[in-house]
PDB file of C-alpha atoms in Angstrom:
ATOM      1  CA  MET L   1     -17.961  16.552  16.187  1.00  0.00           C
ATOM      2  CA  THR L   2     -17.214  13.641  14.370  1.00  0.00           C
ATOM      3  CA  SER L   3     -13.848  12.584  16.037  1.00  0.00           C
ATOM      4  CA  SER L   4     -13.370   9.138  14.457  1.00  0.00           C
ATOM      5  CA  ILE L   5     -13.050   6.988  11.359  1.00  0.00           C
ATOM      6  CA  ARG L   6     -15.562   4.444  12.999  1.00  0.00           C
ATOM      7  CA  ASP L   7     -17.903   7.539  13.745  1.00  0.00           C
ATOM      8  CA  THR L   8     -21.480   6.273  12.225  1.00  0.00           C
ATOM      9  CA  ILE L   9     -24.579   7.901  10.922  1.00  0.00           C
ATOM     10  CA  THR L  10     -27.982   6.083  11.952  1.00  0.00           C
ATOM     11  CA  LEU L  11     -30.213   5.369   8.709  1.00  0.00           C
ATOM     12  CA  HIS L  12     -33.808   6.126   9.273  1.00  0.00           C
ATOM     13  CA  ASN L  13     -34.125   2.413   9.830  1.00  0.00           C
ATOM     14  CA  GLY L  14     -31.849   2.173  12.670  1.00  0.00           C
ATOM     15  CA  VAL L  15     -28.866   0.495  10.980  1.00  0.00           C
ATOM     16  CA  LYS L  16     -25.827   2.527  12.118  1.00  0.00           C
ATOM     17  CA  MET L  17     -23.544   3.330   8.684  1.00  0.00           C
ATOM     18  CA  PRO L  18     -19.826   4.593   8.802  1.00  0.00           C
ATOM     19  CA  GLN L  19     -19.635   8.565   7.888  1.00  0.00           C
ATOM     20  CA  PHE L  20     -16.570   7.538   6.211  1.00  0.00           C
ATOM     21  CA  GLY L  21     -15.402   4.884   3.543  1.00  0.00           C
ATOM     22  CA  LEU L  22     -13.272   3.866   0.797  1.00  0.00           C
ATOM     23  CA  GLY L  23     -15.083   3.651  -2.856  1.00  0.00           C
ATOM     24  CA  VAL L  24     -13.795   1.205  -5.535  1.00  0.00           C
ATOM     25  CA  TYR L  25     -14.975   3.045  -8.770  1.00  0.00           C
ATOM     26  CA  LEU L  26     -12.626   2.179 -11.481  1.00  0.00           C
ATOM     27  CA  ALA L  27     -10.324   0.396  -9.087  1.00  0.00           C
ATOM     28  CA  GLU L  28      -8.831  -2.443 -11.392  1.00  0.00           C
ATOM     29  CA  ALA L  29      -9.898  -6.109 -10.145  1.00  0.00           C
ATOM     30  CA  GLY L  30      -7.827  -8.119  -8.833  1.00  0.00           C
ATOM     31  CA  GLN L  31      -4.481  -7.356  -6.547  1.00  0.00           C
ATOM     32  CA  THR L  32      -5.077  -3.900  -7.165  1.00  0.00           C
ATOM     33  CA  THR L  33      -8.653  -3.208  -5.415  1.00  0.00           C
ATOM     34  CA  VAL L  34      -7.871  -6.306  -2.968  1.00  0.00           C
ATOM     35  CA  ASN L  35      -4.880  -4.349  -1.617  1.00  0.00           C
ATOM     36  CA  ALA L  36      -6.758  -1.084  -1.613  1.00  0.00           C
ATOM     37  CA  VAL L  37      -9.379  -2.761   0.505  1.00  0.00           C
ATOM     38  CA  LYS L  38      -7.093  -4.515   3.161  1.00  0.00           C
ATOM     39  CA  LYS L  39      -5.107  -1.003   3.282  1.00  0.00           C
ATOM     40  CA  ALA L  40      -8.403   0.983   4.017  1.00  0.00           C
ATOM     41  CA  LEU L  41      -9.571  -1.543   6.243  1.00  0.00           C
ATOM     42  CA  GLU L  42      -6.013  -1.754   7.768  1.00  0.00           C
ATOM     43  CA  VAL L  43      -6.080   2.384   8.569  1.00  0.00           C
ATOM     44  CA  GLY L  44      -9.822   1.758  10.079  1.00  0.00           C
ATOM     45  CA  TYR L  45     -12.248   2.053   7.579  1.00  0.00           C
ATOM     46  CA  ARG L  46     -15.144   0.363   8.169  1.00  0.00           C
ATOM     47  CA  SER L  47     -17.528   0.734   4.925  1.00  0.00           C
ATOM     48  CA  ILE L  48     -16.803   0.125   1.260  1.00  0.00           C
ATOM     49  CA  ASP L  49     -18.741   0.704  -1.698  1.00  0.00           C
ATOM     50  CA  THR L  50     -18.660  -1.050  -5.048  1.00  0.00           C
ATOM     51  CA  ALA L  51     -21.176  -1.999  -7.829  1.00  0.00           C
ATOM     52  CA  ALA L  52     -21.712  -4.516 -10.188  1.00  0.00           C
ATOM     53  CA  ILE L  53     -20.371  -2.599 -12.971  1.00  0.00           C
ATOM     54  CA  TYR L  54     -17.635  -1.610 -11.593  1.00  0.00           C
ATOM     55  CA  LYS L  55     -16.327  -5.209 -12.154  1.00  0.00           C
ATOM     56  CA  ASN L  56     -14.777  -5.879  -8.488  1.00  0.00           C
ATOM     57  CA  GLU L  57     -16.981  -7.061  -6.214  1.00  0.00           C
ATOM     58  CA  GLN L  58     -15.297 -10.342  -5.788  1.00  0.00           C
ATOM     59  CA  SER L  59     -11.994  -8.845  -5.290  1.00  0.00           C
ATOM     60  CA  VAL L  60     -13.751  -6.387  -2.189  1.00  0.00           C
ATOM     61  CA  GLY L  61     -15.246 -10.066  -0.908  1.00  0.00           C
ATOM     62  CA  GLN L  62     -11.706 -11.550  -1.410  1.00  0.00           C
ATOM     63  CA  ALA L  63      -9.882  -8.741   0.831  1.00  0.00           C
ATOM     64  CA  ILE L  64     -12.622  -8.637   3.330  1.00  0.00           C
ATOM     65  CA  LYS L  65     -11.916 -12.213   3.927  1.00  0.00           C
ATOM     66  CA  GLU L  66      -8.041 -11.664   3.709  1.00  0.00           C
ATOM     67  CA  SER L  67      -8.351  -9.013   6.125  1.00  0.00           C
ATOM     68  CA  GLY L  68      -9.296 -11.454   9.142  1.00  0.00           C
ATOM     69  CA  ILE L  69     -12.032  -8.336  10.422  1.00  0.00           C
ATOM     70  CA  LYS L  70     -15.430 -10.060  10.774  1.00  0.00           C
ATOM     71  CA  ARG L  71     -17.975  -9.406   8.160  1.00  0.00           C
ATOM     72  CA  GLU L  72     -20.485  -8.116  10.554  1.00  0.00           C
ATOM     73  CA  ASP L  73     -18.107  -5.299  11.304  1.00  0.00           C
ATOM     74  CA  ILE L  74     -17.539  -4.092   7.717  1.00  0.00           C
ATOM     75  CA  PHE L  75     -20.223  -1.988   6.127  1.00  0.00           C
ATOM     76  CA  VAL L  76     -20.536  -2.529   2.750  1.00  0.00           C
ATOM     77  CA  THR L  77     -22.289  -1.395  -0.530  1.00  0.00           C
ATOM     78  CA  SER L  78     -23.274  -2.636  -3.862  1.00  0.00           C
ATOM     79  CA  LYS L  79     -25.681  -1.428  -6.451  1.00  0.00           C
ATOM     80  CA  VAL L  80     -27.890  -2.676  -9.336  1.00  0.00           C
ATOM     81  CA  TRP L  81     -26.513  -1.904 -13.044  1.00  0.00           C
ATOM     82  CA  ASN L  82     -29.543  -0.178 -15.772  1.00  0.00           C
ATOM     83  CA  ASP L  83     -29.041  -3.298 -17.729  1.00  0.00           C
ATOM     84  CA  ASP L  84     -30.498  -5.298 -14.948  1.00  0.00           C
ATOM     85  CA  GLN L  85     -33.149  -2.860 -13.377  1.00  0.00           C
ATOM     86  CA  GLY L  86     -36.838  -4.492 -13.614  1.00  0.00           C
ATOM     87  CA  TYR L  87     -38.411  -6.795 -10.856  1.00  0.00           C
ATOM     88  CA  GLU L  88     -36.968 -10.508 -11.688  1.00  0.00           C
ATOM     89  CA  SER L  89     -33.824  -8.894 -13.210  1.00  0.00           C
ATOM     90  CA  THR L  90     -33.129  -7.142  -9.945  1.00  0.00           C
ATOM     91  CA  LEU L  91     -33.744 -10.139  -8.056  1.00  0.00           C
ATOM     92  CA  LYS L  92     -31.075 -12.014 -10.026  1.00  0.00           C
ATOM     93  CA  ALA L  93     -28.652  -8.799  -9.937  1.00  0.00           C
ATOM     94  CA  PHE L  94     -28.267  -9.171  -6.288  1.00  0.00           C
ATOM     95  CA  GLU L  95     -27.933 -12.783  -5.807  1.00  0.00           C
ATOM     96  CA  ASP L  96     -25.206 -12.522  -8.793  1.00  0.00           C
ATOM     97  CA  SER L  97     -23.459  -9.435  -6.255  1.00  0.00           C
ATOM     98  CA  LEU L  98     -23.752 -11.749  -3.495  1.00  0.00           C
ATOM     99  CA  GLU L  99     -21.956 -14.627  -5.148  1.00  0.00           C
ATOM    100  CA  ARG L 100     -18.979 -12.470  -6.288  1.00  0.00           C
ATOM    101  CA  LEU L 101     -18.664 -10.791  -2.811  1.00  0.00           C
ATOM    102  CA  GLY L 102     -18.922 -14.363  -1.331  1.00  0.00           C
ATOM    103  CA  PHE L 103     -21.245 -13.252   1.293  1.00  0.00           C
ATOM    104  CA  ASP L 104     -25.160 -14.188   2.318  1.00  0.00           C
ATOM    105  CA  TYR L 105     -26.334 -10.473   3.152  1.00  0.00           C
ATOM    106  CA  LEU L 106     -25.297  -7.009   1.820  1.00  0.00           C
ATOM    107  CA  ASP L 107     -25.521  -3.875   4.447  1.00  0.00           C
ATOM    108  CA  LEU L 108     -26.660  -1.261   1.778  1.00  0.00           C
ATOM    109  CA  TYR L 109     -27.896  -2.532  -1.812  1.00  0.00           C
ATOM    110  CA  LEU L 110     -29.148   0.942  -4.357  1.00  0.00           C
ATOM    111  CA  ILE L 111     -30.536   1.863  -7.308  1.00  0.00           C
ATOM    112  CA  HIS L 112     -27.571   2.962  -9.630  1.00  0.00           C
ATOM    113  CA  TRP L 113     -29.461   5.218 -11.648  1.00  0.00           C
ATOM    114  CA  PRO L 114     -33.242   6.179 -12.156  1.00  0.00           C
ATOM    115  CA  VAL L 115     -33.781   4.509 -15.383  1.00  0.00           C
ATOM    116  CA  LYS L 116     -36.656   5.764 -16.668  1.00  0.00           C
ATOM    117  CA  GLY L 117     -39.968   3.340 -16.560  1.00  0.00           C
ATOM    118  CA  LYS L 118     -37.900   1.040 -14.639  1.00  0.00           C
ATOM    119  CA  TYR L 119     -37.088   2.401 -11.003  1.00  0.00           C
ATOM    120  CA  VAL L 120     -39.978   2.120  -9.617  1.00  0.00           C
ATOM    121  CA  GLU L 121     -40.440  -1.916 -10.655  1.00  0.00           C
ATOM    122  CA  THR L 122     -36.843  -2.314  -9.367  1.00  0.00           C
ATOM    123  CA  TRP L 123     -37.347  -0.618  -5.951  1.00  0.00           C
ATOM    124  CA  LYS L 124     -40.251  -2.989  -5.193  1.00  0.00           C
ATOM    125  CA  ALA L 125     -37.750  -6.011  -5.986  1.00  0.00           C
ATOM    126  CA  MET L 126     -35.336  -3.925  -3.202  1.00  0.00           C
ATOM    127  CA  GLU L 127     -38.497  -4.092  -0.975  1.00  0.00           C
ATOM    128  CA  LYS L 128     -38.543  -7.658  -1.084  1.00  0.00           C
ATOM    129  CA  LEU L 129     -35.016  -8.607  -0.636  1.00  0.00           C
ATOM    130  CA  TYR L 130     -35.238  -6.207   2.189  1.00  0.00           C
ATOM    131  CA  GLU L 131     -37.874  -7.388   3.544  1.00  0.00           C
ATOM    132  CA  GLU L 132     -36.731 -10.903   3.082  1.00  0.00           C
ATOM    133  CA  GLY L 133     -33.483 -10.135   5.293  1.00  0.00           C
ATOM    134  CA  LYS L 134     -31.141 -10.329   2.498  1.00  0.00           C
ATOM    135  CA  VAL L 135     -30.095  -6.260   2.854  1.00  0.00           C
ATOM    136  CA  ARG L 136     -29.538  -4.541   5.799  1.00  0.00           C
ATOM    137  CA  ALA L 137     -30.855  -1.463   3.703  1.00  0.00           C
ATOM    138  CA  ILE L 138     -31.817  -0.190   0.515  1.00  0.00           C
ATOM    139  CA  GLY L 139     -31.120   3.215  -0.880  1.00  0.00           C
ATOM    140  CA  VAL L 140     -31.151   5.011  -4.326  1.00  0.00           C
ATOM    141  CA  SER L 141     -28.054   6.741  -6.278  1.00  0.00           C
ATOM    142  CA  ASN L 142     -28.069   9.562  -8.802  1.00  0.00           C
ATOM    143  CA  PHE L 143     -32.252  10.389  -8.252  1.00  0.00           C
ATOM    144  CA  HIS L 144     -33.006  14.237  -8.222  1.00  0.00           C
ATOM    145  CA  ILE L 145     -36.204  15.295  -6.369  1.00  0.00           C
ATOM    146  CA  HIS L 146     -38.412  14.514  -8.548  1.00  0.00           C
ATOM    147  CA  HIS L 147     -37.453  10.803  -9.081  1.00  0.00           C
ATOM    148  CA  LEU L 148     -37.409  10.810  -5.117  1.00  0.00           C
ATOM    149  CA  GLU L 149     -41.238  12.176  -4.682  1.00  0.00           C
ATOM    150  CA  GLU L 150     -42.749   9.415  -7.453  1.00  0.00           C
ATOM    151  CA  LEU L 151     -40.276   6.797  -5.411  1.00  0.00           C
ATOM    152  CA  LEU L 152     -41.658   7.794  -2.294  1.00  0.00           C
ATOM    153  CA  SER L 153     -45.337   8.070  -3.698  1.00  0.00           C
ATOM    154  CA  GLU L 154     -45.304   4.030  -4.782  1.00  0.00           C
ATOM    155  CA  ALA L 155     -42.874   3.050  -2.069  1.00  0.00           C
ATOM    156  CA  LYS L 156     -43.930   0.700   1.041  1.00  0.00           C
ATOM    157  CA  HIS L 157     -40.009   1.365   2.676  1.00  0.00           C
ATOM    158  CA  LYS L 158     -38.570   4.547   1.451  1.00  0.00           C
ATOM    159  CA  PRO L 159     -34.732   5.119   0.812  1.00  0.00           C
ATOM    160  CA  VAL L 160     -32.300   5.155   3.628  1.00  0.00           C
ATOM    161  CA  VAL L 161     -29.767   6.758   1.367  1.00  0.00           C
ATOM    162  CA  ASN L 162     -29.489   8.755  -1.834  1.00  0.00           C
ATOM    163  CA  GLN L 163     -26.032   8.630  -3.179  1.00  0.00           C
ATOM    164  CA  ILE L 164     -25.060  11.750  -5.569  1.00  0.00           C
ATOM    165  CA  GLU L 165     -22.303  13.528  -7.093  1.00  0.00           C
ATOM    166  CA  LEU L 166     -21.843  16.262  -4.416  1.00  0.00           C
ATOM    167  CA  HIS L 167     -18.504  18.593  -3.452  1.00  0.00           C
ATOM    168  CA  PRO L 168     -17.912  22.006  -3.208  1.00  0.00           C
ATOM    169  CA  PHE L 169     -18.128  23.293  -6.636  1.00  0.00           C
ATOM    170  CA  LEU L 170     -21.752  21.230  -6.748  1.00  0.00           C
ATOM    171  CA  ALA L 171     -23.390  21.606  -3.296  1.00  0.00           C
ATOM    172  CA  GLN L 172     -27.083  20.178  -4.297  1.00  0.00           C
ATOM    173  CA  GLU L 173     -28.189  22.261  -1.629  1.00  0.00           C
ATOM    174  CA  GLU L 174     -31.777  21.565  -2.628  1.00  0.00           C
ATOM    175  CA  ILE L 175     -31.561  17.838  -2.757  1.00  0.00           C
ATOM    176  CA  ARG L 176     -29.661  17.610   0.343  1.00  0.00           C
ATOM    177  CA  ALA L 177     -32.826  19.912   1.923  1.00  0.00           C
ATOM    178  CA  PHE L 178     -35.494  17.589   0.560  1.00  0.00           C
ATOM    179  CA  CYS L 179     -33.209  14.321   1.870  1.00  0.00           C
ATOM    180  CA  LYS L 180     -33.248  15.938   5.472  1.00  0.00           C
ATOM    181  CA  LYS L 181     -37.101  16.455   5.474  1.00  0.00           C
ATOM    182  CA  HIS L 182     -37.392  12.981   4.617  1.00  0.00           C
ATOM    183  CA  GLU L 183     -34.986  11.325   6.750  1.00  0.00           C
ATOM    184  CA  ILE L 184     -32.865  10.613   3.497  1.00  0.00           C
ATOM    185  CA  ALA L 185     -29.123  10.677   4.367  1.00  0.00           C
ATOM    186  CA  VAL L 186     -26.831  11.781   1.862  1.00  0.00           C
ATOM    187  CA  GLU L 187     -23.904  10.054   0.367  1.00  0.00           C
ATOM    188  CA  ALA L 188     -21.158  11.950  -1.772  1.00  0.00           C
ATOM    189  CA  TRP L 189     -19.564  10.674  -4.662  1.00  0.00           C
ATOM    190  CA  SER L 190     -16.762  12.297  -5.973  1.00  0.00           C
ATOM    191  CA  PRO L 191     -16.617  14.282  -3.025  1.00  0.00           C
ATOM    192  CA  ILE L 192     -13.201  15.557  -3.917  1.00  0.00           C
ATOM    193  CA  GLY L 193     -14.600  16.404  -7.317  1.00  0.00           C
ATOM    194  CA  ARG L 194     -11.980  14.311  -9.500  1.00  0.00           C
ATOM    195  CA  GLY L 195      -9.288  16.416  -8.170  1.00  0.00           C
ATOM    196  CA  LYS L 196     -10.534  19.118  -9.763  1.00  0.00           C
ATOM    197  CA  LEU L 197     -10.995  21.226  -6.381  1.00  0.00           C
ATOM    198  CA  LEU L 198      -7.452  20.756  -5.388  1.00  0.00           C
ATOM    199  CA  ASP L 199      -5.367  24.010  -6.661  1.00  0.00           C
ATOM    200  CA  GLU L 200      -8.890  26.210  -5.638  1.00  0.00           C
ATOM    201  CA  PRO L 201      -7.381  29.237  -3.668  1.00  0.00           C
ATOM    202  CA  THR L 202     -10.122  29.631  -1.194  1.00  0.00           C
ATOM    203  CA  ILE L 203      -9.676  25.770  -0.194  1.00  0.00           C
ATOM    204  CA  ASN L 204      -5.603  25.912  -0.368  1.00  0.00           C
ATOM    205  CA  HIS L 205      -5.764  28.828   2.095  1.00  0.00           C
ATOM    206  CA  ILE L 206      -7.629  27.039   4.536  1.00  0.00           C
ATOM    207  CA  ALA L 207      -5.885  23.827   4.362  1.00  0.00           C
ATOM    208  CA  SER L 208      -2.699  25.791   5.015  1.00  0.00           C
ATOM    209  CA  LYS L 209      -4.235  27.384   8.308  1.00  0.00           C
ATOM    210  CA  HIS L 210      -4.657  23.739   9.384  1.00  0.00           C
ATOM    211  CA  ASN L 211      -1.527  22.375   8.165  1.00  0.00           C
ATOM    212  CA  LYS L 212      -4.039  19.712   6.278  1.00  0.00           C
ATOM    213  CA  THR L 213      -3.976  19.290   2.421  1.00  0.00           C
ATOM    214  CA  ALA L 214      -6.913  20.594   0.190  1.00  0.00           C
ATOM    215  CA  ALA L 215      -8.411  17.165  -0.002  1.00  0.00           C
ATOM    216  CA  GLN L 216      -8.745  16.743   3.882  1.00  0.00           C
ATOM    217  CA  VAL L 217     -10.186  19.800   4.112  1.00  0.00           C
ATOM    218  CA  ILE L 218     -12.900  19.123   1.507  1.00  0.00           C
ATOM    219  CA  LEU L 219     -13.543  15.710   3.331  1.00  0.00           C
ATOM    220  CA  ARG L 220     -13.661  17.161   6.428  1.00  0.00           C
ATOM    221  CA  TRP L 221     -16.517  19.987   5.157  1.00  0.00           C
ATOM    222  CA  HIS L 222     -18.371  16.969   4.159  1.00  0.00           C
ATOM    223  CA  ILE L 223     -18.248  15.175   7.463  1.00  0.00           C
ATOM    224  CA  GLN L 224     -19.475  18.710   9.141  1.00  0.00           C
ATOM    225  CA  HIS L 225     -21.983  18.792   7.098  1.00  0.00           C
ATOM    226  CA  ASN L 226     -23.429  15.372   7.938  1.00  0.00           C
ATOM    227  CA  ILE L 227     -22.769  14.230   4.670  1.00  0.00           C
ATOM    228  CA  ILE L 228     -21.555  10.505   4.358  1.00  0.00           C
ATOM    229  CA  VAL L 229     -18.408  10.336   2.118  1.00  0.00           C
ATOM    230  CA  ILE L 230     -16.167   7.351   0.206  1.00  0.00           C
ATOM    231  CA  PRO L 231     -13.242   8.850  -1.094  1.00  0.00           C
ATOM    232  CA  LYS L 232     -11.982   6.697  -3.948  1.00  0.00           C
ATOM    233  CA  SER L 233      -8.194   5.393  -3.935  1.00  0.00           C
ATOM    234  CA  VAL L 234      -6.086   2.743  -4.970  1.00  0.00           C
ATOM    235  CA  THR L 235      -2.631   4.677  -3.216  1.00  0.00           C
ATOM    236  CA  PRO L 236      -1.888   3.838   0.338  1.00  0.00           C
ATOM    237  CA  SER L 237      -0.537   7.220   1.046  1.00  0.00           C
ATOM    238  CA  ARG L 238      -3.774   8.538  -0.362  1.00  0.00           C
ATOM    239  CA  ILE L 239      -5.935   6.322   1.609  1.00  0.00           C
ATOM    240  CA  GLU L 240      -4.191   6.771   4.998  1.00  0.00           C
ATOM    241  CA  GLU L 241      -4.058  10.715   4.087  1.00  0.00           C
ATOM    242  CA  ASN L 242      -7.854  10.688   3.369  1.00  0.00           C
ATOM    243  CA  ALA L 243      -8.910   9.402   6.650  1.00  0.00           C
ATOM    244  CA  ASN L 244      -6.423  11.662   8.908  1.00  0.00           C
ATOM    245  CA  ILE L 245      -9.708  14.455   9.047  1.00  0.00           C
ATOM    246  CA  PHE L 246     -10.251  13.746  12.143  1.00  0.00           C
ATOM    247  CA  ASP L 247      -8.319  15.942  14.323  1.00  0.00           C
ATOM    248  CA  PHE L 248      -8.918  19.213  13.082  1.00  0.00           C
ATOM    249  CA  GLU L 249     -12.251  21.175  12.744  1.00  0.00           C
ATOM    250  CA  LEU L 250     -12.910  24.012  10.332  1.00  0.00           C
ATOM    251  CA  SER L 251     -14.694  27.082  11.520  1.00  0.00           C
ATOM    252  CA  GLN L 252     -17.956  27.935  10.655  1.00  0.00           C
ATOM    253  CA  GLU L 253     -16.925  31.010   8.905  1.00  0.00           C
ATOM    254  CA  GLU L 254     -14.546  28.469   6.971  1.00  0.00           C
ATOM    255  CA  MET L 255     -17.719  26.689   6.157  1.00  0.00           C
ATOM    256  CA  GLN L 256     -19.326  29.379   5.009  1.00  0.00           C
ATOM    257  CA  GLN L 257     -16.485  30.332   2.776  1.00  0.00           C
ATOM    258  CA  ILE L 258     -16.218  26.658   0.888  1.00  0.00           C
ATOM    259  CA  ASP L 259     -20.231  26.683   0.789  1.00  0.00           C
ATOM    260  CA  ALA L 260     -19.894  30.033  -1.295  1.00  0.00           C
ATOM    261  CA  LEU L 261     -17.587  28.175  -3.759  1.00  0.00           C
ATOM    262  CA  ASN L 262     -20.381  26.347  -5.500  1.00  0.00           C
ATOM    263  CA  ARG L 263     -21.516  26.913  -8.906  1.00  0.00           C
ATOM    264  CA  ASN L 264     -23.576  23.917  -9.706  1.00  0.00           C
ATOM    265  CA  GLU L 265     -20.414  22.036 -11.675  1.00  0.00           C
ATOM    266  CA  ARG L 266     -21.281  18.731 -12.409  1.00  0.00           C
ATOM    267  CA  PHE L 267     -17.909  16.969 -13.488  1.00  0.00           C
ATOM    268  CA  GLY L 268     -20.069  13.419 -13.908  1.00  0.00           C
ATOM    269  CA  SER L 269     -22.939  12.701 -15.719  1.00  0.00           C
ATOM    270  CA  ASN L 270     -26.338  14.554 -15.178  1.00  0.00           C
ATOM    271  CA  PRO L 271     -29.050  11.961 -13.901  1.00  0.00           C
ATOM    272  CA  GLU L 272     -31.637  13.877 -16.311  1.00  0.00           C
ATOM    273  CA  LYS L 273     -29.252  13.222 -19.560  1.00  0.00           C
ATOM    274  CA  TYR L 274     -27.582  10.145 -18.607  1.00  0.00           C
ATOM    275  CA  ASP L 275     -27.652   7.527 -21.336  1.00  0.00           C
ATOM    276  CA  VAL L 276     -28.799   4.344 -19.901  1.00  0.00           C
TER     277      VAL L 276
END
C-alpha cells in the first residue's frame, strides 16, 4: 500500500520519481503559480509538473527557490512544445526552459505531443541531453502505442514515462499494458477528468463509505493502479485535500467498480487528431 505522499516509483533507469505531484497546467504565471507551488511543497508534495507552453516555468522556479527546500529534493518535469520539435530546436528549447526555471538540470523532460515526422528527431536530441547529464530522465506525453513502437524502434534509450490523459472514464488499459511490458511508467494528466467525474454515483457511494471526497477516491484509484498522478489546482484547500489520500485503501471490489466505469471518453485532445 502506498502510504505516503513521499513514496516513489523507480523508473527503469533507476531514478526515483514521486508517485504524487502537482500539475500547473493553466496556472497563471506570477504569484498564482508561486503560491500554489509553495503551498504544495509545504503540504509535502515533492514533484512539480510544468511545460514550456504553460508559460509559468519561471514562477515554478521562483517558488522552489523561495520554499527553502533543496533543489535535489524536488522532482521537476517540463516538456518541449510542438513548435520547438526537431533536433537543434529541441536542444535550444531545453536550455530556454532551464533558464526560465533557474536550474542547471531537470529531473524529467518530455515530448509534449507526438508531432508527426518530428518526434523521432526530437527524441534523439533528448537522448543527447540525457547522455550529457542535463536531465535525469526522458519520456513522452500523449503517445499512443504506434507512436511508442516507432520511437522504440529508433531509440537508444527508451522513454521512462508516458504521460497521458487517464481517469476512470478513460482507463487506457491497452496503453497501460503496453507500457508495463516495456517498463515505461504511466503518468496521468487530468486524473480527475477535469471535474466531470465528481458527481458520478458509484464514486460518491465509495467516497461516503471512506468519509472521503470523490476526488480523493479517484486519486486513490490511480495510486493503487501504480499510476503517477499530478492533479492540478491553485486553491490551497484543494491542494491539501488532493494530498490527503494516504490514510485509506480501496478494496479490490471498489477498485473493480471504478474500473467498470470506463467508457473510453476523452475530455482533452486526441493525439491522433491533435492540430499541431
